[in-house]
């Protein structure tokens, strides 16, 4: 799962990581945060504790995971092998 913060027009940090969803896909858990589904033009989830917004989507094979942000996403070690396999066409 590719996940990025929604602040400052997608210029916040971004991660390639595993995200756990509940049965209805309305709640996601990531790095100890509980995110709830929320639909706006810039976000599709928000942190229930901080109200920070996030955009969750699948990782991109063409590595365009950061739309406007500088740098590269942080890749969690437990997701690295699956992400590299995706990039290799697997």
CSV table of C-alpha atoms in Angstrom, one decimal:
chain,number,residue,atom,x,y,z
A,1,UNK,CA,0.0,0.0,0.0
A,2,UNK,CA,1.3,3.4,-0.8
A,3,UNK,CA,0.3,6.0,1.8
A,4,UNK,CA,1.0,9.7,2.0
A,5,UNK,CA,0.0,12.6,4.1
A,6,UNK,CA,-2.5,15.0,2.6
A,7,UNK,CA,-1.1,18.3,3.9
A,8,UNK,CA,0.5,21.0,1.8
A,9,UNK,CA,-0.7,19.5,-1.6
A,10,UNK,CA,0.8,16.1,-1.3
A,11,UNK,CA,4.2,17.4,-0.2
A,12,UNK,CA,4.2,15.5,3.1
A,13,UNK,CA,6.0,12.2,3.8
A,14,UNK,CA,5.0,9.0,1.9
A,15,UNK,CA,5.4,5.3,2.7
A,16,UNK,CA,5.3,2.0,0.9
A,17,UNK,CA,4.0,-0.3,3.6
A,18,UNK,CA,1.5,-2.9,4.6
A,19,UNK,CA,-1.8,-1.5,5.9
A,20,UNK,CA,-4.4,-3.6,7.7
A,21,UNK,CA,-8.1,-2.9,6.8
A,22,UNK,CA,-11.1,-4.0,8.7
A,23,UNK,CA,-13.7,-6.2,7.1
A,24,UNK,CA,-15.7,-3.3,5.6
A,25,UNK,CA,-12.5,-1.4,4.4
A,26,UNK,CA,-13.7,1.7,6.4
A,27,UNK,CA,-10.8,1.5,9.0
A,28,UNK,CA,-7.1,1.1,8.2
A,29,UNK,CA,-4.3,0.6,10.7
A,30,UNK,CA,-0.8,1.8,9.9
A,31,UNK,CA,2.2,2.4,12.1
A,32,UNK,CA,0.0,2.4,15.2
A,33,UNK,CA,-2.5,4.9,13.8
A,34,UNK,CA,-6.2,4.2,13.2
A,35,UNK,CA,-7.4,5.8,10.0
A,36,UNK,CA,-11.1,6.2,9.0
A,37,UNK,CA,-12.4,6.5,5.5
A,38,UNK,CA,-13.0,10.1,4.5
A,39,UNK,CA,-13.6,11.3,1.0
A,40,UNK,CA,-12.4,14.7,-0.3
A,41,UNK,CA,-10.4,15.6,-3.4
A,42,UNK,CA,-7.1,15.4,-1.5
A,43,UNK,CA,-7.7,12.6,1.1
A,44,UNK,CA,-9.5,9.3,1.5
A,45,UNK,CA,-8.6,8.6,5.1
A,46,UNK,CA,-8.0,10.6,8.3
A,47,UNK,CA,-6.3,9.8,11.6
A,48,UNK,CA,-9.0,9.5,14.3
A,49,UNK,CA,-6.6,10.9,17.0
A,50,UNK,CA,-4.9,13.8,15.2
A,51,UNK,CA,-7.4,14.4,12.3
A,52,UNK,CA,-4.4,14.5,9.9
A,53,UNK,CA,-5.5,13.4,6.4
A,54,UNK,CA,-4.0,10.7,4.3
A,55,UNK,CA,-4.3,9.4,0.7
A,56,UNK,CA,-4.1,5.6,0.5
A,57,UNK,CA,-3.5,3.9,-2.8
A,58,UNK,CA,-1.6,1.0,-4.4
A,59,UNK,CA,2.1,1.5,-5.2
A,60,UNK,CA,2.9,2.6,-8.8
A,61,UNK,CA,5.0,0.4,-11.1
A,62,UNK,CA,6.4,3.6,-12.7
A,63,UNK,CA,7.6,4.9,-9.3
A,64,UNK,CA,5.4,8.0,-9.5
A,65,UNK,CA,4.3,7.4,-5.9
A,66,UNK,CA,4.9,11.0,-4.9
A,67,UNK,CA,2.7,13.2,-7.1
A,68,UNK,CA,4.1,16.6,-6.1
A,69,UNK,CA,6.5,15.8,-3.2
A,70,UNK,CA,10.2,15.8,-3.3
A,71,UNK,CA,12.3,12.8,-2.6
A,72,UNK,CA,11.2,9.2,-2.4
A,73,UNK,CA,8.7,7.3,-0.2
A,74,UNK,CA,10.0,5.5,2.9
A,75,UNK,CA,9.8,1.8,2.2
A,76,UNK,CA,9.1,-0.3,5.3
A,77,UNK,CA,11.5,-3.3,5.4
A,78,UNK,CA,8.7,-5.8,5.7
A,79,UNK,CA,7.2,-4.5,2.5
A,80,UNK,CA,10.4,-4.1,0.5
A,81,UNK,CA,10.6,-7.5,-1.2
A,82,UNK,CA,6.9,-7.3,-2.4
A,83,UNK,CA,7.5,-3.7,-3.7
A,84,UNK,CA,10.7,-4.7,-5.5
A,85,UNK,CA,8.9,-7.7,-7.0
A,86,UNK,CA,6.1,-5.3,-8.2
A,87,UNK,CA,8.7,-3.0,-9.8
A,88,UNK,CA,10.3,-5.9,-11.5
A,89,UNK,CA,7.0,-6.8,-13.2
A,90,UNK,CA,6.1,-9.6,-10.8
